[in-house]
Amino acid sequence: MLSHSVRAVLCPCVLAAAAVFLPVTPAVAVEETKSAPAAEQAKPAAGAEEHKGVEKTERAYEGAPSPVAGAKHVLTPGAPSVTEEEFEHAKKIFFQRCAGCHGVLRKGATGKPLTPDITQPKGTDYLKVFINFGSPAGMPNWGTSGELTAEEVDLMARYVQHDPPVPPEWSMEDMKKSWKEVVPRAKRPSKPMNTLNLDNLFSVTLRDAGQIALIDGDTKEIVNVIKTGYAVHISRLSLSGRYLYVIGRDARINLVDLWLEKPDTVAEIKVGLEARSVETSKYKGFEDKYAVAGTYWPPQYVIMDGDTLEPLKIVSTRGMTVDNQEYHPEPRVAAIVASHEHPEFIINVKETGKVMLVNYEDINNLKMTEIGAARFLHDGGWDSTKRYFLTAANKSDKIAVVDSKEGKLTALIDVGKIPHPGRGANFVDRKFGPVWATSGLGDASIAVIGTDPGQHPDHAWKVVRSLQGQGGGSLFIKTHPLSKNLWVDTALNPDPKISQSVVVFNTDDLEKGSELIPIAEWADVGEGPKRVVQPEYNKAGDEVWFSVWNGKEQKSAIVIVDDKTRKLKHVIKDDRLITPTGKFNVYNTQHDIY
């Protein structure tokens, strides 16, 4: 049974069910609450009270304010009664626990649509049972798990029969009001001011604390703990390796200068109300000139100055779906990667199923190439040549392959249920040549895809092997160019024996099957869910790090395994390691090594 801290934020595709795009029943506005402009509703970038006006219980959880704050309280014909006070409470519950899968507008994504034309015919009693007990398709058991009270289950069953409130937009003015250079560019050092081995530094997400920990990969000591946005989703490195960009679920970006005597934030900005992705320019002549961030709400992306985060240009992603060519009002930006072939950002637009190649050579005359792939695009990574971008269309059960050199879709490959590669894993298969692998959330299969159309054309863009992991619920798969191990987590499997361990394959002998490694047992942290998530290598490729992700009030740890022997090497335990999840080695992230 998943805990709230595990379920709510790490990845919106975790709680998956089929999605369809359907119209919304017209609503009748009966009362409008007083609201401040969007910029005033958000937390200022610095120097202001944390989450002013947010209830104590929400602050205790370190949650971001709901993006629907101030939206209209509506009554929809045929829906059961909901008071204004109940409506406000339900909005917060929905954003924190439901919107990641169902969408803020409830149009559906990796979760089913929850618009009144669907929910009202089901009725309150049916919805209460569904919310309370969940479903095998991935809907959590919010009631029986204790996450929602019986009263809240009843409230949510009534709330989803009303039209969703529309959140405020987030404009250039809002972004500029939130933007701050903590240390102006002119006052930053011209060379590294510390003796850290920055190539082997790790940025570790402390999800529920709203922080990252910078950990020295050589000494295994915490260098600094930095306050960031809530539930940091990813860390990315500038091509130079100097700047670390982290983005939280609340769409706050921190720019961390690793050259400072003690690495810390030098600039920050809030680019929206909910977000997942950030990246920097990598093409020759544009190294680190621009940064780009995509948001879930509003559905848009923003191009910023790479050194300061000053917002320069906002582009909406609203538009037509790739399959039935219908308008979608909430196509969220998922993964972003920077092309090595052209001055372009490659941007996944989840709900429309389109990959956008955004040429940043002249942002005042922006050129974009739209590639139709498949709906519900999520995460992905490069093949070993860094020419082909392989990305999951998770609810379509496909991997899309984009040729970044030619700017075209190369293939759509059927894989297992709900693929979730992270960045994926590249290695050389003895039989099929260079390959890229993905695990998934929906089943135990691991798809191994040929990626060499030059020397191995018969195997290119095909599933050449289907390995079997220990179960569904996998979030990340990882190897390293200097390793013969392929590690697969199953952090979201409902069986604790599975979620608390990982499996590892020998890439030279895949037919042999896998070995189970009891990571959580090695951590020895006491009680709790102890979910093991995200293998990450050090620079040398001889250590692999795992997060043992416990509840916020429980002990968590990072377990380091000797990659050659597959034996325990070290356990990092520290009271500051609160809910560690993603880990990003500076050198490997900087150079797209996975």
XYZ file of C-alpha atoms in Angstrom:
594
model
C 0.000 0.000 0.000
C 1.492 3.298 -1.094
C 1.963 6.110 1.382
C 0.912 9.651 0.539
C 4.510 10.806 0.544
C 5.358 8.161 -2.018
C 2.295 8.485 -4.206
C 1.578 12.124 -4.457
C 4.285 13.800 -6.401
C 7.294 11.929 -7.712
C 5.784 11.053 -11.030
C 2.319 11.792 -12.414
C 2.222 8.550 -14.351
C 2.405 6.438 -11.203
C -1.339 6.173 -10.687
C -2.213 5.207 -14.208
C -5.485 4.416 -15.890
C -6.808 4.889 -19.414
C -7.534 8.458 -20.490
C -9.973 9.968 -22.944
C -10.686 13.537 -23.960
C -14.315 14.507 -23.453
C -16.244 17.799 -23.250
C -17.220 19.445 -19.979
C -20.736 20.164 -18.804
C -21.351 23.938 -18.643
C -21.132 25.330 -15.143
C -23.131 28.014 -13.396
C -21.030 30.377 -11.286
C -22.885 31.168 -8.100
C -20.239 32.843 -5.996
C -16.745 34.169 -6.571
C -14.224 34.327 -3.770
C -11.997 37.348 -3.492
C -8.592 36.617 -4.953
C -5.277 38.372 -5.392
C -3.450 38.537 -8.703
C -1.567 35.365 -9.591
C 1.780 36.832 -8.669
C 0.512 37.572 -5.168
C -0.916 34.087 -4.683
C 2.469 32.438 -5.243
C 5.281 32.319 -2.758
C 7.776 35.128 -3.464
C 11.192 33.956 -4.579
C 13.000 35.097 -1.449
C 12.750 37.266 1.604
C 9.097 36.650 2.311
C 7.096 34.467 4.685
C 6.863 30.859 3.550
C 3.449 30.049 2.026
C 1.642 32.927 3.695
C -1.988 32.165 4.406
C -1.658 28.417 3.950
C -3.279 26.211 6.587
C -1.001 24.792 9.299
C -1.671 21.228 8.234
C -0.568 22.002 4.704
C 2.531 23.809 5.912
C 3.401 20.821 8.052
C 3.475 18.697 4.938
C 5.616 21.336 3.136
C 2.998 21.461 0.397
C 2.766 24.153 -2.225
C -0.376 26.293 -2.224
C -3.023 24.982 -4.553
C -2.893 26.582 -8.020
C -6.666 26.821 -7.960
C -6.609 29.263 -5.037
C -9.054 32.059 -5.750
C -10.840 30.198 -8.540
C -14.612 30.377 -8.694
C -16.807 28.273 -6.458
C -19.180 26.745 -8.989
C -22.328 24.676 -8.850
C -22.948 22.349 -11.764
C -26.465 21.216 -12.689
C -27.193 17.716 -11.425
C -24.320 17.651 -8.943
C -24.786 17.203 -5.177
C -24.420 20.142 -2.836
C -20.943 21.363 -1.821
C -20.509 24.366 0.455
C -17.956 27.071 -0.265
C -15.797 25.897 2.653
C -15.956 22.292 1.427
C -15.162 23.418 -2.110
C -11.948 25.140 -0.969
C -10.862 22.079 0.990
C -11.590 19.749 -1.928
C -9.582 21.947 -4.320
C -6.503 21.524 -2.150
C -6.943 17.768 -1.864
C -7.401 17.420 -5.606
C -4.307 19.432 -6.504
C -2.041 17.744 -4.006
C -3.151 14.165 -4.648
C -5.093 13.898 -7.891
C -4.117 16.558 -10.440
C -0.802 14.943 -11.374
C -2.665 12.058 -13.041
C -6.094 13.453 -13.876
C -5.023 17.015 -14.772
C -5.981 20.261 -13.112
C -8.950 20.539 -15.498
C -9.735 16.838 -14.950
C -9.522 16.067 -18.672
C -7.479 12.960 -17.982
C -3.895 12.029 -18.743
C -2.382 8.948 -17.146
C -5.519 8.894 -14.979
C -9.069 8.789 -16.296
C -11.010 11.986 -17.035
C -13.215 13.129 -14.143
C -15.555 15.601 -15.805
C -19.229 15.838 -14.695
C -20.543 14.085 -17.813
C -18.647 11.017 -16.580
C -18.862 11.360 -12.807
C -22.503 12.386 -12.377
C -23.951 9.231 -13.981
C -21.793 7.129 -11.621
C -23.303 8.797 -8.579
C -21.916 9.644 -5.163
C -22.130 6.161 -3.659
C -20.199 4.555 -6.535
C -17.538 7.268 -6.456
C -17.140 6.927 -2.697
C -16.446 3.203 -3.055
C -13.959 3.848 -5.870
C -12.106 6.564 -3.948
C -12.161 4.578 -0.728
C -10.943 1.218 -2.078
C -9.129 2.185 -5.287
C -8.811 -0.121 -8.284
C -6.353 -2.630 -9.778
C -5.753 -0.186 -12.656
C -3.754 2.051 -10.346
C -6.267 4.211 -8.495
C -5.039 4.408 -4.858
C -7.187 3.293 -1.957
C -7.379 6.790 -0.479
C -9.883 5.871 2.215
C -8.770 2.465 3.459
C -5.131 3.623 3.444
C -6.025 6.377 5.898
C -4.923 9.157 3.554
C -8.449 10.583 3.440
C -11.035 10.495 6.193
C -14.518 9.128 5.548
C -15.757 12.727 5.426
C -13.090 13.657 2.853
C -13.918 10.621 0.719
C -17.561 11.733 0.699
C -16.502 15.300 -0.106
C -14.316 14.266 -3.050
C -17.095 12.045 -4.425
C -19.355 15.088 -4.480
C -16.651 17.547 -5.631
C -15.713 15.682 -8.819
C -19.338 15.848 -9.967
C -18.943 19.618 -10.278
C -16.990 21.357 -13.007
C -13.327 21.922 -12.147
C -12.355 25.459 -11.141
C -9.991 27.077 -13.618
C -6.643 28.106 -12.084
C -5.085 31.501 -12.792
C -2.581 31.864 -15.603
C 1.081 32.720 -14.942
C 2.369 35.630 -17.003
C 5.711 37.225 -17.780
C 4.867 39.833 -15.153
C 4.299 37.090 -12.574
C 7.604 35.460 -13.447
C 9.558 38.695 -13.246
C 8.063 39.505 -9.852
C 9.263 36.135 -8.557
C 12.718 36.294 -10.204
C 15.680 37.159 -8.038
C 19.454 37.137 -8.478
C 20.594 36.193 -4.993
C 24.207 36.676 -6.109
C 24.426 38.870 -9.234
C 26.469 37.436 -12.069
C 29.137 40.132 -11.743
C 29.773 39.181 -8.106
C 30.227 35.462 -8.688
C 33.715 33.907 -8.702
C 35.698 33.551 -11.927
C 37.095 30.163 -10.857
C 36.124 27.389 -8.421
C 36.530 28.583 -4.826
C 36.318 25.128 -3.241
C 38.422 21.971 -3.450
C 35.510 19.616 -4.071
C 35.715 17.035 -6.831
C 32.729 18.609 -8.564
C 32.594 15.899 -11.242
C 31.682 13.373 -8.554
C 29.239 15.556 -6.626
C 25.662 14.290 -6.286
C 22.503 16.407 -6.174
C 19.987 14.453 -4.101
C 16.299 15.363 -3.958
C 14.906 15.563 -0.411
C 11.346 15.436 -1.641
C 9.109 16.185 1.331
C 11.560 18.648 2.886
C 11.602 20.874 -0.213
C 15.400 20.652 -0.357
C 18.333 19.131 -2.168
C 21.432 17.702 -0.509
C 24.764 18.083 -2.262
C 26.818 15.008 -1.371
C 30.528 14.549 -2.046
C 30.805 11.303 -3.963
C 34.368 10.757 -2.771
C 33.944 11.307 0.983
C 30.199 10.468 1.128
C 29.701 13.614 3.248
C 26.889 16.161 2.822
C 28.383 19.417 1.487
C 25.251 21.531 1.799
C 21.489 21.250 2.144
C 19.734 23.869 0.028
C 16.140 25.053 0.328
C 14.415 24.620 -3.012
C 10.953 24.296 -4.460
C 8.635 21.602 -3.137
C 9.292 18.045 -4.332
C 12.206 18.726 -6.677
C 11.610 16.618 -9.759
C 14.971 16.757 -11.521
C 18.433 18.294 -11.351
C 20.200 19.311 -14.556
C 23.722 20.612 -15.179
C 24.976 23.375 -17.406
C 27.272 22.082 -20.145
C 30.210 23.730 -18.353
C 29.419 21.778 -15.184
C 29.351 24.970 -13.121
C 25.629 25.544 -12.648
C 23.058 23.153 -11.239
C 19.407 23.764 -12.136
C 16.708 22.188 -9.966
C 12.970 22.512 -10.451
C 10.250 21.659 -7.931
C 6.678 20.560 -8.392
C 5.644 24.082 -7.370
C 7.549 25.376 -10.449
C 10.297 27.078 -8.485
C 13.748 26.868 -10.084
C 16.976 27.247 -8.139
C 20.211 28.039 -9.939
C 23.065 26.679 -7.792
C 26.639 27.839 -8.411
C 28.996 24.935 -7.719
C 32.029 27.275 -7.859
C 31.131 29.056 -4.634
C 33.163 28.246 -1.544
C 30.042 26.465 -0.354
C 27.794 25.744 -3.366
C 24.450 27.495 -3.003
C 21.627 29.282 -4.814
C 22.600 32.337 -6.860
C 19.288 32.902 -8.670
C 15.716 31.666 -8.479
C 12.382 32.088 -10.204
C 8.871 30.671 -10.117
C 7.838 29.830 -13.685
C 4.283 28.675 -13.032
C 2.121 26.838 -10.540
C 3.188 23.261 -11.212
C 6.165 21.961 -13.184
C 8.491 19.027 -13.847
C 11.274 19.921 -16.313
C 14.272 22.196 -16.861
C 17.214 22.059 -19.285
C 20.016 24.234 -20.713
C 21.311 24.876 -24.219
C 24.190 22.610 -25.319
C 24.786 23.284 -29.010
C 28.187 24.674 -30.018
C 28.201 28.458 -29.758
C 25.161 28.459 -27.445
C 26.634 26.555 -24.502
C 24.664 27.527 -21.383
C 23.305 30.679 -23.040
C 19.701 29.703 -22.398
C 17.731 27.648 -19.918
C 14.227 26.373 -20.583
C 11.538 25.151 -18.196
C 8.218 23.533 -18.956
C 5.171 23.695 -16.720
C 2.154 21.537 -16.027
C 0.147 24.639 -15.196
C -0.162 26.831 -17.098
C 0.571 24.545 -20.052
C 3.571 26.408 -21.485
C 7.340 26.676 -21.479
C 9.631 29.618 -20.858
C 13.099 30.369 -22.231
C 15.385 32.111 -19.729
C 18.889 33.538 -19.537
C 21.124 30.599 -18.629
C 23.260 32.492 -16.096
C 20.555 34.458 -14.300
C 17.155 32.775 -14.980
C 15.773 36.071 -16.276
C 12.618 35.082 -18.213
C 12.813 36.001 -21.901
C 10.020 34.266 -23.816
C 6.896 32.252 -22.951
C 5.261 29.840 -25.402
C 1.904 28.119 -24.841
C 1.496 24.414 -25.605
C -2.297 24.405 -25.900
C -3.482 22.839 -29.118
C -4.769 19.785 -30.945
C -4.144 16.160 -30.012
C -2.062 14.031 -32.361
C -4.623 11.235 -32.693
C -8.177 12.556 -32.994
C -7.157 16.171 -33.714
C -9.263 17.621 -30.897
C -8.374 20.709 -28.914
C -6.867 20.078 -25.489
C -6.757 22.953 -22.973
C -4.116 21.430 -20.672
C -1.247 19.794 -22.601
C 1.498 19.705 -19.974
C 5.225 19.845 -20.637
C 6.961 16.657 -19.537
C 10.598 15.915 -20.429
C 12.962 18.395 -22.097
C 16.371 17.544 -23.561
C 18.894 19.757 -25.354
C 19.897 18.734 -28.885
C 23.557 18.158 -29.729
C 22.819 18.367 -33.462
C 21.124 21.766 -33.710
C 20.479 24.806 -31.485
C 17.226 23.239 -30.326
C 15.356 22.172 -27.241
C 13.351 18.964 -27.638
C 10.150 19.325 -25.636
C 7.596 16.606 -24.883
C 3.995 17.819 -24.740
C 2.189 15.150 -22.781
C -1.531 15.318 -23.583
C -1.277 16.255 -27.263
C 1.375 13.620 -27.934
C 3.668 16.006 -29.788
C 7.413 16.480 -29.624
C 8.418 20.095 -30.266
C 11.855 20.943 -31.668
C 12.337 24.542 -30.541
C 15.150 26.380 -32.310
C 16.630 28.987 -29.951
C 19.050 30.527 -32.472
C 16.817 33.603 -32.615
C 14.205 33.570 -29.862
C 12.564 36.724 -31.203
C 11.818 34.813 -34.414
C 11.288 31.423 -32.845
C 11.144 28.432 -35.182
C 9.461 25.225 -34.072
C 9.139 21.809 -35.684
C 6.125 19.816 -34.537
C 6.484 16.043 -34.560
C 3.412 13.903 -34.032
C 4.251 10.919 -31.836
C 1.728 9.373 -29.423
C -0.275 10.711 -26.523
C 0.873 11.048 -22.951
C 4.542 11.588 -23.681
C 6.590 11.456 -20.524
C 10.305 10.892 -19.916
C 13.162 9.611 -22.024
C 16.786 9.953 -22.999
C 19.410 9.747 -25.724
C 20.815 6.701 -27.434
C 24.591 6.258 -27.064
C 25.323 8.520 -30.077
C 23.146 11.358 -28.682
C 21.422 11.648 -32.048
C 18.200 9.747 -31.300
C 15.852 10.715 -28.487
C 13.840 7.757 -27.163
C 10.861 8.771 -25.069
C 7.920 7.018 -23.451
C 4.351 7.632 -24.528
C 3.330 5.910 -21.341
C -0.400 5.305 -21.632
C 0.017 4.441 -25.298
C 2.495 1.729 -24.252
C 4.992 2.961 -26.815
C 8.489 4.367 -27.139
C 8.802 7.185 -29.677
C 12.149 7.650 -31.423
C 13.022 11.135 -32.689
C 15.971 11.747 -35.008
C 17.332 15.059 -33.696
C 19.626 15.467 -36.713
C 16.919 15.125 -39.367
C 14.132 16.499 -37.170
C 11.785 13.597 -37.833
C 9.979 10.780 -36.085
C 11.962 7.607 -36.746
C 9.747 5.006 -35.095
C 6.933 4.234 -32.685
C 7.737 1.016 -30.847
C 5.242 -1.085 -28.897
C 6.612 -2.041 -25.478
C 5.247 -3.233 -22.143
C 2.543 -1.526 -20.133
C 3.193 2.086 -19.076
C 6.912 2.395 -19.893
C 8.853 4.599 -17.488
C 12.509 4.780 -18.550
C 13.753 7.789 -16.635
C 16.581 8.505 -19.072
C 16.805 4.837 -20.048
C 19.932 2.685 -20.180
C 22.437 2.304 -23.060
C 24.680 -0.706 -23.463
C 26.078 -3.012 -26.158
C 24.245 -6.313 -26.535
C 26.538 -9.137 -27.655
C 23.994 -10.292 -30.224
C 22.163 -7.127 -31.265
C 24.766 -4.382 -30.892
C 24.018 -0.995 -29.282
C 20.685 -1.002 -27.448
C 18.605 1.176 -25.105
C 16.365 -0.269 -22.394
C 13.276 0.788 -20.481
C 11.352 -0.729 -17.603
C 7.783 0.202 -16.728
C 5.056 0.785 -14.204
C 2.401 -1.524 -15.578
C 4.174 -4.882 -15.768
C 7.470 -6.649 -15.116
C 8.748 -6.471 -18.694
C 11.949 -4.663 -19.620
C 12.141 -3.715 -23.305
C 15.581 -3.773 -24.922
C 15.532 -1.787 -28.181
C 18.145 -1.833 -30.949
C 19.566 1.650 -31.648
C 22.158 1.168 -34.421
C 20.654 1.621 -37.897
C 24.141 1.844 -39.425
C 25.810 -1.428 -38.398
C 22.742 -3.345 -37.187
C 19.882 -2.188 -39.462
C 17.845 -5.387 -39.027
C 17.590 -4.779 -35.277
C 17.254 -0.994 -35.214
C 14.111 0.415 -33.569
C 12.806 -3.010 -32.625
C 12.389 -4.733 -29.278
C 15.196 -7.272 -29.569
C 14.790 -8.642 -26.043
C 12.056 -8.601 -23.432
C 13.554 -9.240 -20.011
C 11.525 -9.984 -16.907
C 12.052 -7.919 -13.795
C 10.556 -8.779 -10.427
C 7.309 -6.875 -10.990
C 5.603 -3.725 -12.128
C 6.072 -0.368 -10.454
C 9.516 0.344 -11.862
C 10.543 3.980 -12.150
C 14.186 3.791 -13.221
C 16.652 1.570 -15.048
C 20.374 2.311 -15.166
C 23.776 1.150 -16.369
C 27.112 2.826 -17.186
C 29.542 2.567 -20.133
C 32.170 1.024 -17.821
C 29.769 -1.446 -16.204
C 28.322 -4.806 -17.170
C 25.402 -4.405 -14.757
C 21.859 -3.304 -15.592
C 19.971 -2.219 -12.454
C 16.154 -2.012 -12.245
C 14.145 -0.623 -9.332
C 10.495 -1.417 -8.500
C 9.829 1.383 -6.028
C 6.089 1.537 -6.606
C 5.265 -2.141 -6.511
C 2.637 -2.793 -3.783
C 4.584 -5.772 -2.422
C 7.146 -4.529 0.139
C 9.516 -7.387 -0.668
C 9.649 -6.108 -4.225
C 9.622 -2.348 -3.577
C 12.418 -2.680 -1.001
C 14.794 -4.486 -3.345
C 16.176 -4.227 -6.870
C 17.268 -6.667 -9.529
C 20.449 -6.579 -11.585
C 21.276 -8.231 -14.920
C 24.646 -9.004 -16.477
C 24.558 -7.297 -19.883
C 26.993 -9.898 -21.231
C 24.698 -12.753 -20.208
C 21.130 -11.504 -20.203
C 19.744 -14.999 -20.727
C 20.940 -15.918 -17.241
C 18.272 -13.750 -15.649
C 18.590 -11.386 -12.738
C 19.945 -11.334 -9.206
C 17.906 -9.800 -6.379
C 19.706 -7.275 -4.170
C 18.111 -6.455 -0.743
C 18.937 -2.746 -0.647
C 16.478 -1.741 2.112
C 17.685 -4.574 4.325
C 21.239 -3.315 3.934
C 20.145 0.204 4.879
C 18.879 -0.957 8.292
C 16.729 2.116 8.909
C 13.934 0.581 10.953
C 10.229 0.771 10.216
C 8.591 2.342 7.182
C 7.852 1.686 3.508
C 11.600 1.842 2.705
C 11.042 2.055 -1.039
C 14.245 1.706 -3.047
C 14.392 4.143 -5.921
C 16.650 5.338 -8.720
C 20.023 3.724 -9.239
C 22.673 6.353 -10.064
C 26.335 5.796 -10.850
C 29.323 7.774 -9.679
C 31.625 9.274 -12.293
C 33.989 6.298 -12.326
C 31.154 3.856 -12.920
C 32.269 1.572 -10.102
C 29.609 2.547 -7.535
C 25.841 2.638 -7.850
C 23.790 4.691 -5.369
C 20.214 3.911 -4.273
C 17.761 5.972 -2.231
C 15.937 4.140 0.547
C 12.870 6.349 0.634
C 10.986 6.307 3.903
C 8.263 8.526 5.343
C 9.063 12.066 6.383
C 9.098 11.201 10.090
C 11.081 8.000 9.547
C 14.730 7.261 8.848
C 15.866 7.244 5.235
C 19.272 6.456 3.767
C 21.395 6.189 0.661
C 22.909 2.769 0.002
C 26.063 2.560 -2.105
C 26.841 -0.725 -3.828
C 30.159 -1.847 -5.292
C 29.186 -2.289 -8.934
C 31.755 -5.001 -9.636
C 31.008 -7.258 -6.679
C 27.353 -6.236 -6.172
C 28.104 -6.070 -2.455
C 27.322 -3.350 0.065
C 30.002 -0.667 0.150
C 28.592 2.166 2.270
C 25.379 3.497 3.813
C 24.854 7.241 4.207
C 22.638 7.989 7.205
C 21.985 11.542 8.293
C 18.994 13.207 9.948
C 19.031 15.727 7.117
C 18.303 13.006 4.545
C 14.526 13.460 4.619
C 12.706 11.409 1.962
C 15.618 11.157 -0.521
C 14.509 10.166 -4.013
C 16.303 11.267 -7.204
C 20.101 11.456 -7.307
C 22.061 13.171 -10.053
C 25.811 12.767 -10.442
C 27.259 15.997 -11.838
C 29.504 14.455 -14.500
C 27.021 11.852 -15.720
C 24.151 14.348 -15.854
C 26.332 16.987 -17.520
C 27.362 14.577 -20.291
C 24.126 12.584 -20.690
C 25.732 9.346 -19.546
C 23.218 6.621 -18.790
